[in-house]
PDB file of C-alpha atoms and ligand atoms in Angstrom:
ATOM      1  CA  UNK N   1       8.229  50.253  56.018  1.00  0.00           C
ATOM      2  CA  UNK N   2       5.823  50.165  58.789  1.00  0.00           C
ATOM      3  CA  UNK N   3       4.360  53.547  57.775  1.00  0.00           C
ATOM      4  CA  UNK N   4       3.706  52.484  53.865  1.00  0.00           C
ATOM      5  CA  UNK N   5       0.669  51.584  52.290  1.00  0.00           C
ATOM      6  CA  UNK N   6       0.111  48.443  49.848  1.00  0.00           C
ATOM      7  CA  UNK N   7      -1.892  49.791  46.828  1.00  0.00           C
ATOM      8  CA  UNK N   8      -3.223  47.271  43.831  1.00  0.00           C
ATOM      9  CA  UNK N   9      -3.668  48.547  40.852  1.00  0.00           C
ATOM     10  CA  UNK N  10      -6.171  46.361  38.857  1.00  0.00           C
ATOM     11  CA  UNK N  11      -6.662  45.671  34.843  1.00  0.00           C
ATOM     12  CA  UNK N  12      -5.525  48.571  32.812  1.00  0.00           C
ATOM     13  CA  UNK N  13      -4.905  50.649  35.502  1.00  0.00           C
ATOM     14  CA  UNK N  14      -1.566  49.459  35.073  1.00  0.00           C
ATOM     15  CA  UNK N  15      -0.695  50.753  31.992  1.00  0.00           C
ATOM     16  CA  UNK N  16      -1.258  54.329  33.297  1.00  0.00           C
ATOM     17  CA  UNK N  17       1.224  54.069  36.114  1.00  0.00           C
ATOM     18  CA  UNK N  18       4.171  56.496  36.135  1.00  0.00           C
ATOM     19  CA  UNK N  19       6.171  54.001  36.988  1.00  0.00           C
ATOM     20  CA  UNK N  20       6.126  50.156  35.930  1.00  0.00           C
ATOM     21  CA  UNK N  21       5.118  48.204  38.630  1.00  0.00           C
ATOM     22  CA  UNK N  22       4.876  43.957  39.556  1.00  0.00           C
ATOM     23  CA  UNK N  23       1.454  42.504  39.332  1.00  0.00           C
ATOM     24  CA  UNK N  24       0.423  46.732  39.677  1.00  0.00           C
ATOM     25  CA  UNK N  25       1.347  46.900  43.089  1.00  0.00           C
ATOM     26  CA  UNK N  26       3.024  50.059  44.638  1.00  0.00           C
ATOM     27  CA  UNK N  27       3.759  50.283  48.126  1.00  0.00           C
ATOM     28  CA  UNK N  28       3.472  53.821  49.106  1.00  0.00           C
ATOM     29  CA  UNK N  29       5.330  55.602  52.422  1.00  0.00           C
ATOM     30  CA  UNK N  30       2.172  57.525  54.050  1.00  0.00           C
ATOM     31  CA  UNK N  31       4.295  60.699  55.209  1.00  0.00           C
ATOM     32  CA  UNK N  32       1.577  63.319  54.745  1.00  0.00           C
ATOM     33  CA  UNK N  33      -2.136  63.247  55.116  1.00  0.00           C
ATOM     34  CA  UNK N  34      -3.491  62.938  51.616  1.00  0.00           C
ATOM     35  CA  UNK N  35      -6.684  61.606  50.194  1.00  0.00           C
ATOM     36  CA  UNK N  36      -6.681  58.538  47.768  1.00  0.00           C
ATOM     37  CA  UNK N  37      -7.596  60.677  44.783  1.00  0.00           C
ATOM     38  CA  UNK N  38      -4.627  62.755  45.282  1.00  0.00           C
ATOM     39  CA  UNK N  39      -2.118  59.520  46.059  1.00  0.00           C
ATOM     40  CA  UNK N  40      -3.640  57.988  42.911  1.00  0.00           C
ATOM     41  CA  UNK N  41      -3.448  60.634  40.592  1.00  0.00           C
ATOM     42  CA  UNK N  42       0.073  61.108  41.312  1.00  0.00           C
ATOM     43  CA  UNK N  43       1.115  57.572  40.624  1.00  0.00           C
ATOM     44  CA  UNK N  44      -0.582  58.363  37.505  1.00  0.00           C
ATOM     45  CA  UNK N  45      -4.376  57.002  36.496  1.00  0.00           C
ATOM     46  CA  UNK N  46      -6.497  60.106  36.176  1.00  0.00           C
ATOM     47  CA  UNK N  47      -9.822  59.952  38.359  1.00  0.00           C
ATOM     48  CA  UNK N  48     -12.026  59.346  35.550  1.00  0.00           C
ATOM     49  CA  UNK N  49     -10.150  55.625  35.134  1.00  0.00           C
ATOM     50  CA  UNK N  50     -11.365  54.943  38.598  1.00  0.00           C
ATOM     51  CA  UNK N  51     -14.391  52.572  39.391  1.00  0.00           C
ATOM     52  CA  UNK N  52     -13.972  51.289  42.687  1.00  0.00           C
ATOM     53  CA  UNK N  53     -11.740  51.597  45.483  1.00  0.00           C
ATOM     54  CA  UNK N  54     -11.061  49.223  48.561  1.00  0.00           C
ATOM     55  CA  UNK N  55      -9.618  49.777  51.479  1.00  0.00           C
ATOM     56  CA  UNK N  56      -8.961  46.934  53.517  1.00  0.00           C
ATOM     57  CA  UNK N  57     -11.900  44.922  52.028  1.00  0.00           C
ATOM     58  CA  UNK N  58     -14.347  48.208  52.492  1.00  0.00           C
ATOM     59  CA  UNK N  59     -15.047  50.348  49.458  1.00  0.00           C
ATOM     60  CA  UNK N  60     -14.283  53.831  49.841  1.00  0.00           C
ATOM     61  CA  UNK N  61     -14.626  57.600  48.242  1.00  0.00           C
ATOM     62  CA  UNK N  62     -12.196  59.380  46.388  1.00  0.00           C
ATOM     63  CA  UNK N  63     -11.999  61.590  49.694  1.00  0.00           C
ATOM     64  CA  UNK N  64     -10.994  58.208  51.880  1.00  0.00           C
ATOM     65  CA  UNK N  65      -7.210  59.486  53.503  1.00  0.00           C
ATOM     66  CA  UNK N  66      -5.150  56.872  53.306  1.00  0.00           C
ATOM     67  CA  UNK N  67      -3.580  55.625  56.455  1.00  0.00           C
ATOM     68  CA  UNK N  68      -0.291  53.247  56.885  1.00  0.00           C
ATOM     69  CA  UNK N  69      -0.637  49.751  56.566  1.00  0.00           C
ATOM     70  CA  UNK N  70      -3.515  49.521  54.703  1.00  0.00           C
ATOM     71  CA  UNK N  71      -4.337  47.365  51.644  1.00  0.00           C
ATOM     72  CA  UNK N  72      -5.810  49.178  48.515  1.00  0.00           C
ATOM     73  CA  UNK N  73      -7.389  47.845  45.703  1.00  0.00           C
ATOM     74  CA  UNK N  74      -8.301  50.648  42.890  1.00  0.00           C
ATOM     75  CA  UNK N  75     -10.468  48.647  39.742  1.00  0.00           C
ATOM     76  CA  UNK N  76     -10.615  50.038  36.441  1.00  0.00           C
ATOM     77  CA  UNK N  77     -13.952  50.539  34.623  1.00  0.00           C
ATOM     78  CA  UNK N  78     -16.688  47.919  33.920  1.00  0.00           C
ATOM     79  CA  UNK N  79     -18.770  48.185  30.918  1.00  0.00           C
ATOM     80  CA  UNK N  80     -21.017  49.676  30.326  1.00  0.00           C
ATOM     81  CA  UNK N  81     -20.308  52.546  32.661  1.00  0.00           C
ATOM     82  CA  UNK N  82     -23.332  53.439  33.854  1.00  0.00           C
ATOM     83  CA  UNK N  83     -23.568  57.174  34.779  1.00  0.00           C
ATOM     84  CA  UNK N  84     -27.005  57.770  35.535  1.00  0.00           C
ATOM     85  CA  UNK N  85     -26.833  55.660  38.723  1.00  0.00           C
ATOM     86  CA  UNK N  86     -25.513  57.644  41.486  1.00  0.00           C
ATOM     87  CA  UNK N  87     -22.484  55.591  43.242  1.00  0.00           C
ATOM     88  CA  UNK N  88     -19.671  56.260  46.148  1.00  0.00           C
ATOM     89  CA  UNK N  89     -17.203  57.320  43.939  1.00  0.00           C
ATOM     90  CA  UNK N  90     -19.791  59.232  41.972  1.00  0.00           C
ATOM     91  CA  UNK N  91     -22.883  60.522  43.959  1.00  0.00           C
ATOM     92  CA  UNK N  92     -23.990  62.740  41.410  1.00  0.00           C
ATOM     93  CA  UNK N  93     -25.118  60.670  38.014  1.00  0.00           C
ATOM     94  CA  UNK N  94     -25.667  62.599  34.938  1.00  0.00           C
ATOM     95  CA  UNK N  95     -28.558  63.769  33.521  1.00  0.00           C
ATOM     96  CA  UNK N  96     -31.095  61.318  31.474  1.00  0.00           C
ATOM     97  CA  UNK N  97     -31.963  60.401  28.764  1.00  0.00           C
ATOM     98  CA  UNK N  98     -28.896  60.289  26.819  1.00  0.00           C
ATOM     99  CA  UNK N  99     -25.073  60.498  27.619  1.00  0.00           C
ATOM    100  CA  UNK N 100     -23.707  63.717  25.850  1.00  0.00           C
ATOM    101  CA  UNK N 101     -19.918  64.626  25.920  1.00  0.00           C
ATOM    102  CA  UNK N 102     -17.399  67.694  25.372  1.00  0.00           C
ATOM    103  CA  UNK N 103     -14.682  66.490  23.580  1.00  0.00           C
ATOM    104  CA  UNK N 104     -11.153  67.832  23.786  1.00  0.00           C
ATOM    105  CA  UNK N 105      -8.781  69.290  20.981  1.00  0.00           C
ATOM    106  CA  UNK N 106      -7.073  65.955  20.386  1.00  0.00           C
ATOM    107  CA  UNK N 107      -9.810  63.644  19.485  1.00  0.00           C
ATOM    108  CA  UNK N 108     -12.016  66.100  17.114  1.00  0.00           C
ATOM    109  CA  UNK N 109     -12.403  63.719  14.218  1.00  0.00           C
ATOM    110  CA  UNK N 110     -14.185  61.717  17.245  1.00  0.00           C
ATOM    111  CA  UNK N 111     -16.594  64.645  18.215  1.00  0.00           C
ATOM    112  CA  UNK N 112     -17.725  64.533  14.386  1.00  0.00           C
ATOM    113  CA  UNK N 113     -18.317  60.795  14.487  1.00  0.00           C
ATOM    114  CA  UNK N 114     -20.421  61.010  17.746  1.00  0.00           C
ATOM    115  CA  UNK N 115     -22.252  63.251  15.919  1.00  0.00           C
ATOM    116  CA  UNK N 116     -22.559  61.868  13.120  1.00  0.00           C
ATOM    117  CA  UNK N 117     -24.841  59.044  15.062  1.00  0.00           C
ATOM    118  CA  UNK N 118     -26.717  61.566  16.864  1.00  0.00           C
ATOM    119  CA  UNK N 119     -24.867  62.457  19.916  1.00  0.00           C
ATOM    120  CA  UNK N 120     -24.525  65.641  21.590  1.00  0.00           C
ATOM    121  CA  UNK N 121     -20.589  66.525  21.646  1.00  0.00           C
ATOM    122  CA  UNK N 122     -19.204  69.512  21.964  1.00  0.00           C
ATOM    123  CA  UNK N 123     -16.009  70.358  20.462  1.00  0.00           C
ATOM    124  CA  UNK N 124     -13.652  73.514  20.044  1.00  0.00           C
ATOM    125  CA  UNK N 125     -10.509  73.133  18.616  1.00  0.00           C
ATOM    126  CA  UNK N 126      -9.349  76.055  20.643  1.00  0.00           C
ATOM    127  CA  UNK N 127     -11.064  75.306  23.952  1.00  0.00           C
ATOM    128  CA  UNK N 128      -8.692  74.601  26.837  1.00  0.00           C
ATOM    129  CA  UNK N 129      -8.586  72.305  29.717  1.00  0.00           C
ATOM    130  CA  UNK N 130     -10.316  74.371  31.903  1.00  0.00           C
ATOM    131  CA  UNK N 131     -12.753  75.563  29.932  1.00  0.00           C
ATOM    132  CA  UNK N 132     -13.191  71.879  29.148  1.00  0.00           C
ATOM    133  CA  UNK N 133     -13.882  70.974  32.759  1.00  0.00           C
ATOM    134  CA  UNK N 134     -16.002  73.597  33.453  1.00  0.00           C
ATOM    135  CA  UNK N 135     -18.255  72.382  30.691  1.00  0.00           C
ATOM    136  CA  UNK N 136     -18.541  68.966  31.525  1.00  0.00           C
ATOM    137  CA  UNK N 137     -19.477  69.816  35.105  1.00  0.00           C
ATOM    138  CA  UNK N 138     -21.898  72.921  34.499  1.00  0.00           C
ATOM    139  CA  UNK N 139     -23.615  70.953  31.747  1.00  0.00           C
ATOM    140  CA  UNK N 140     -23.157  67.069  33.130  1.00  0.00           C
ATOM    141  CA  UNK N 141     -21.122  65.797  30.198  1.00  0.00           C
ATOM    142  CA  UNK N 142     -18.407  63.195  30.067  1.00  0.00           C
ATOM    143  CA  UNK N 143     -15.398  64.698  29.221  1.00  0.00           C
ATOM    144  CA  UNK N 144     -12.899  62.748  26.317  1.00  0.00           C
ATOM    145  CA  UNK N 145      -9.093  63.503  26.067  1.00  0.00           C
ATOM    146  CA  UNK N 146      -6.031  61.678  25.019  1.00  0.00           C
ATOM    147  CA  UNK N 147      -4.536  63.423  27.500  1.00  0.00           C
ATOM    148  CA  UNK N 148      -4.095  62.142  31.081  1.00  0.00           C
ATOM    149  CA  UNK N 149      -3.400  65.794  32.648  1.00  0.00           C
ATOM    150  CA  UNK N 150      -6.882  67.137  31.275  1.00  0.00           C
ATOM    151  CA  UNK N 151      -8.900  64.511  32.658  1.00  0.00           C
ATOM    152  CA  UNK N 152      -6.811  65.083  36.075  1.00  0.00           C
ATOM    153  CA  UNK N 153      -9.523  68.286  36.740  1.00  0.00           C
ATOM    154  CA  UNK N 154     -11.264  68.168  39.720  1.00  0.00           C
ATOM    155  CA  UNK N 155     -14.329  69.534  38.263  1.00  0.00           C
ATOM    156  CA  UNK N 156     -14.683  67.198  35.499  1.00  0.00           C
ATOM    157  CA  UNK N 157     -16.788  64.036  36.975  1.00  0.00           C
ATOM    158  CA  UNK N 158     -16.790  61.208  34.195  1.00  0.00           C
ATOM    159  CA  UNK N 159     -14.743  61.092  31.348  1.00  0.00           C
ATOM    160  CA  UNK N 160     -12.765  58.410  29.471  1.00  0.00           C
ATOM    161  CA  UNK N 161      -9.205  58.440  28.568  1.00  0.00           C
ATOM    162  CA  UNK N 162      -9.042  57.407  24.771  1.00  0.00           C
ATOM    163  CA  UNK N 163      -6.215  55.350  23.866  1.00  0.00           C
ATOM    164  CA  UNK N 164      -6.613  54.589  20.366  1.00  0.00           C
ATOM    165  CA  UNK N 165      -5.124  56.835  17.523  1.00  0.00           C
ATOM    166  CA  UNK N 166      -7.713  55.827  14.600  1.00  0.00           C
ATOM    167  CA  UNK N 167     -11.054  57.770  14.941  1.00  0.00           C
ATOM    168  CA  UNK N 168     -12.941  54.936  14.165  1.00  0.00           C
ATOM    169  CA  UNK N 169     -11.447  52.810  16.836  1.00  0.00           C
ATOM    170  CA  UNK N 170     -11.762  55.598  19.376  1.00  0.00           C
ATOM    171  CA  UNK N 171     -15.824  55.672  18.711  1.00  0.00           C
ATOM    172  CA  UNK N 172     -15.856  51.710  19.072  1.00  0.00           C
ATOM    173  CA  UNK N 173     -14.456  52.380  22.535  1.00  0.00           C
ATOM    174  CA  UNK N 174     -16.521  55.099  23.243  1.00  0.00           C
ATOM    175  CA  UNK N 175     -19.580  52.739  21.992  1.00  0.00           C
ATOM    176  CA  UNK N 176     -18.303  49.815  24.205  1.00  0.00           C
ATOM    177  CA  UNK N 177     -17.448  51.427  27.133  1.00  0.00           C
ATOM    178  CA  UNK N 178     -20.644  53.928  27.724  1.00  0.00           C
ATOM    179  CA  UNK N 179     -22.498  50.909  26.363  1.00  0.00           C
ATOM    180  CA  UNK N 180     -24.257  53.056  23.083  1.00  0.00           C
ATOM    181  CA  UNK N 181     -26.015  50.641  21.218  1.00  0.00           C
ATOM    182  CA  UNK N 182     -28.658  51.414  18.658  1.00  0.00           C
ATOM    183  CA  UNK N 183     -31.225  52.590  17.688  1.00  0.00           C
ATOM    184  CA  UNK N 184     -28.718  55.758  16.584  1.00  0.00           C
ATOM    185  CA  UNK N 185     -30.159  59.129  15.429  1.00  0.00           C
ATOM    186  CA  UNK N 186     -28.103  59.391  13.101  1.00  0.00           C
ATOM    187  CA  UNK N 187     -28.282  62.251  10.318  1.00  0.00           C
ATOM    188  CA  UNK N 188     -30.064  64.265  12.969  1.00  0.00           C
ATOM    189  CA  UNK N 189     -27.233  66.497  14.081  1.00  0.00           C
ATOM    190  CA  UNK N 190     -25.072  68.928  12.273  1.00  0.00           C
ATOM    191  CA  UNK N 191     -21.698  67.734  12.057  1.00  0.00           C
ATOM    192  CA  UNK N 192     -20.449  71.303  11.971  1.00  0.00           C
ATOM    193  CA  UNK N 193     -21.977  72.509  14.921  1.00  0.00           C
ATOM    194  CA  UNK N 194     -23.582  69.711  16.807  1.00  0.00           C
ATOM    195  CA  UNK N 195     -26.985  71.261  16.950  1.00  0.00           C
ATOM    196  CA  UNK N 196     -29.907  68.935  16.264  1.00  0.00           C
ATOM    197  CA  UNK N 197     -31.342  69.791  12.386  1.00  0.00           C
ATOM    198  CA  UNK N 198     -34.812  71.091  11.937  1.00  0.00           C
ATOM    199  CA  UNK N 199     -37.127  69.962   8.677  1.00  0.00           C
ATOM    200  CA  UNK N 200     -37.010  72.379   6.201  1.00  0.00           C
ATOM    201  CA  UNK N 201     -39.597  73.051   3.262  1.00  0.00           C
ATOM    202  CA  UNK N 202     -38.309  71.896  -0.075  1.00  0.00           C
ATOM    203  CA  UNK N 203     -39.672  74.771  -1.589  1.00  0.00           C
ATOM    204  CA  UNK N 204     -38.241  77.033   0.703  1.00  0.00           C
ATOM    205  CA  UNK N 205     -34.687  76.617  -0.279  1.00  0.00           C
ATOM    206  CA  UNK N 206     -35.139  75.493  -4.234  1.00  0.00           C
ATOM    207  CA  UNK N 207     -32.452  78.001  -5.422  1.00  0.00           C
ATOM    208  CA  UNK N 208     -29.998  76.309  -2.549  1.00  0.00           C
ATOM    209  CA  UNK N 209     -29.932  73.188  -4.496  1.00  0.00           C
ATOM    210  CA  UNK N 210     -28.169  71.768  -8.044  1.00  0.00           C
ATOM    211  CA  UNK N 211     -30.760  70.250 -10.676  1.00  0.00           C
ATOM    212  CA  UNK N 212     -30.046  66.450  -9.788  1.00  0.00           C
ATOM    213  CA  UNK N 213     -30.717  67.318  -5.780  1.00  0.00           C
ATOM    214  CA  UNK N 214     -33.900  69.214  -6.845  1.00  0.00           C
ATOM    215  CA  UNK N 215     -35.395  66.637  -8.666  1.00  0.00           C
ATOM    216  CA  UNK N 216     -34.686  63.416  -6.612  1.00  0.00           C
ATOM    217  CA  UNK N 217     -34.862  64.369  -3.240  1.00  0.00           C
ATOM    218  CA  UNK N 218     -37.991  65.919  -1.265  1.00  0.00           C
ATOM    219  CA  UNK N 219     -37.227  65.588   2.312  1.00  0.00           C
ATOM    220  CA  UNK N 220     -34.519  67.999   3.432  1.00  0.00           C
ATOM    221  CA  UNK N 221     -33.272  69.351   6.783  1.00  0.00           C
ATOM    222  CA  UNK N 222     -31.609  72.192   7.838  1.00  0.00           C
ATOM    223  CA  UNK N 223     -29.338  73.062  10.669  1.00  0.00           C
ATOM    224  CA  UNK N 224     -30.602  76.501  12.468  1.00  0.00           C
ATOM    225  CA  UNK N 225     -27.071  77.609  13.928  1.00  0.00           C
ATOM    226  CA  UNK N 226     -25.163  77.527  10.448  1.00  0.00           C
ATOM    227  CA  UNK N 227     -27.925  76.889   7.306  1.00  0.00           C
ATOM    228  CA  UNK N 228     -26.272  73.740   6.268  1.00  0.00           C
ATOM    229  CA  UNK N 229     -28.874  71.875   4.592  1.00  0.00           C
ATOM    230  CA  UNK N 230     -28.614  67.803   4.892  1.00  0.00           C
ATOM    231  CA  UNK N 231     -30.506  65.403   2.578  1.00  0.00           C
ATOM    232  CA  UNK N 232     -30.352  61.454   1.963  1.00  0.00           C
ATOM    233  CA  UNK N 233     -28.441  62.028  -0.907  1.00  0.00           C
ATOM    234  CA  UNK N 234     -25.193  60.220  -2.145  1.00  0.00           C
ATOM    235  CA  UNK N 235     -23.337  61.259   0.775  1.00  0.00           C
ATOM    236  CA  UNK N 236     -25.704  60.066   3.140  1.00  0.00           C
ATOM    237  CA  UNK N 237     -25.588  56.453   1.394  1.00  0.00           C
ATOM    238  CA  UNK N 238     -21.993  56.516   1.600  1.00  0.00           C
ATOM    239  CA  UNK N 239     -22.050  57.648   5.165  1.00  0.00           C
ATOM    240  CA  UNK N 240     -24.575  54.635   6.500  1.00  0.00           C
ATOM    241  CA  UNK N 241     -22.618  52.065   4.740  1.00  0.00           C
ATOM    242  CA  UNK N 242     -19.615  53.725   6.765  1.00  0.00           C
ATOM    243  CA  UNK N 243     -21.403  53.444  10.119  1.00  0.00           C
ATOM    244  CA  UNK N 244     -22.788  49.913   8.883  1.00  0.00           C
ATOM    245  CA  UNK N 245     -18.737  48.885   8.710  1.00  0.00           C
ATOM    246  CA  UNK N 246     -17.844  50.714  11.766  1.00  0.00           C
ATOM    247  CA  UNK N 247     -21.088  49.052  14.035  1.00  0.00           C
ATOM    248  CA  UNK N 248     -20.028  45.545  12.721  1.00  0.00           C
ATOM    249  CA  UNK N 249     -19.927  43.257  15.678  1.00  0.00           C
ATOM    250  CA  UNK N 250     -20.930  45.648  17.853  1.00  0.00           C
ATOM    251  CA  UNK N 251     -24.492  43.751  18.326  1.00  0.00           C
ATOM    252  CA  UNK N 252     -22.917  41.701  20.261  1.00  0.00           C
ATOM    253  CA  UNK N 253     -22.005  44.480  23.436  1.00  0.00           C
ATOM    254  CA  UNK N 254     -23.798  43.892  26.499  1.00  0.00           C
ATOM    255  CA  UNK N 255     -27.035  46.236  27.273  1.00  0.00           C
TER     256      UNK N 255
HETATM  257 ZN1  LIG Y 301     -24.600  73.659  11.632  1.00  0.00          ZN
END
């Protein structure tokens, strides 16, 4: 065994291992010249889990090649992941102000609710992996998938690996982990298209709306990709009581 290395797999690294393994340790026969990243990825965690690597009490790149006998220690994220700080794993942060993301097929209904607070997430139901990847790097986004594989592409930079089924717990994670508190902007993005709505005149758009709308409402705004005109109607009300529920206990999140 004198050509193996001793890799620790920290947290919930663990649960993305191939194969189960005690206290998330693998020991690993160095027969080829590979860099962590690849040795990693092939025992299973995707890059994007990654937030630190050691090597023989040094911390290393992704690129580090792994020699025999050494002692690895690969951590799981912290949060708040912090991506606008460059770091040795990541030496290229993301562009202020705000995080933005490109969501993948499987968590749509999460794409709406980032939305839905004001966040920039772009979502096809028909976009593919690498179409998906070359988004997130071209137009620094953090890339979301349920699935491992996707999030495997070089290209893509940060990204999370959503575990949850339910929507709503999949935005608390999202919320937690890239460490979104308020203020939100919510309402201020079409939920259709994820552009950011424009005010429209009322008058402007009079024979757009039923009776009741017309004579309660004043302030309206419209979306300029599909005409979709949003107001603080009924649905709104119902909408902020749903993010109310959804944000409960979340005042508490570090940051
Ligand atoms: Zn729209």
């Amino acid at each position: 065994m004198d050509k193996a290395a001793t890799l620790r797999f920290r947290g919930a690294l663990r649960e993305l291992l191939r194969r189960p393994a005690a206290n998330g340790v693998v020991v690993y026969p160095v027969t080829r010249e590979a860099s962590i990243k690849d040795v990693i990825e092939a025992l299973g965690p995707p890059h994007t889990e990654i937030h630190g690597i050691i090597a023989d009490d040094r911390p290393v790149g992704f690129e580090h090649r792994l020699a025999p006998g050494e002692r690895i220690t690969i951590e799981p994220a912290v949060f708040p992941i912090d991506v606008f700080t460059p770091t040795l794993l990541r030496p290229t942060p993301l562009p202020l102000p705000k995080q933005r993301f490109v969501a993948d097929a499987n968590v749509g209904r999460l794409a709406t609710l980032l939305r839905l607070l004001g966040y920039d997430a772009v979502y096809d139901r028909d976009m593919e992996d690498g179409e998906l990847a070359r988004i997130a790097a071209e137009e620094g986004r953090i890339a979301l998938s349920r699935d491992v594989s996707c999030l495997k592409r070089s290209k893509i930079m940060y990204g999370r690996l959503i575990r949850a089924n339910d929507p709503q717990e999949q935005l608390r994670d999202i919320l937690r982990a890239f460490g979104l508190t308020p203020p939100y902007g919510a309402f201020t993005r079409c939920l259709r298209c994820n552009r950011e709505l424009a005010p429209v005149d009322k008058k402007d758009i009079l024979d757009r709306l039923l009776p009741k709308t017309k004579r309660y409402y004043e302030k309206f705004s419209m979306c300029p990709e599909c005409g979709r005109i949003y107001w603080a109607g009924s649905h709104y009300e119902h909408m902020r009581g749903w993010i109310r529920e959804i944000l409960k206990g979340e005042e508490t999140i570090s940051r």
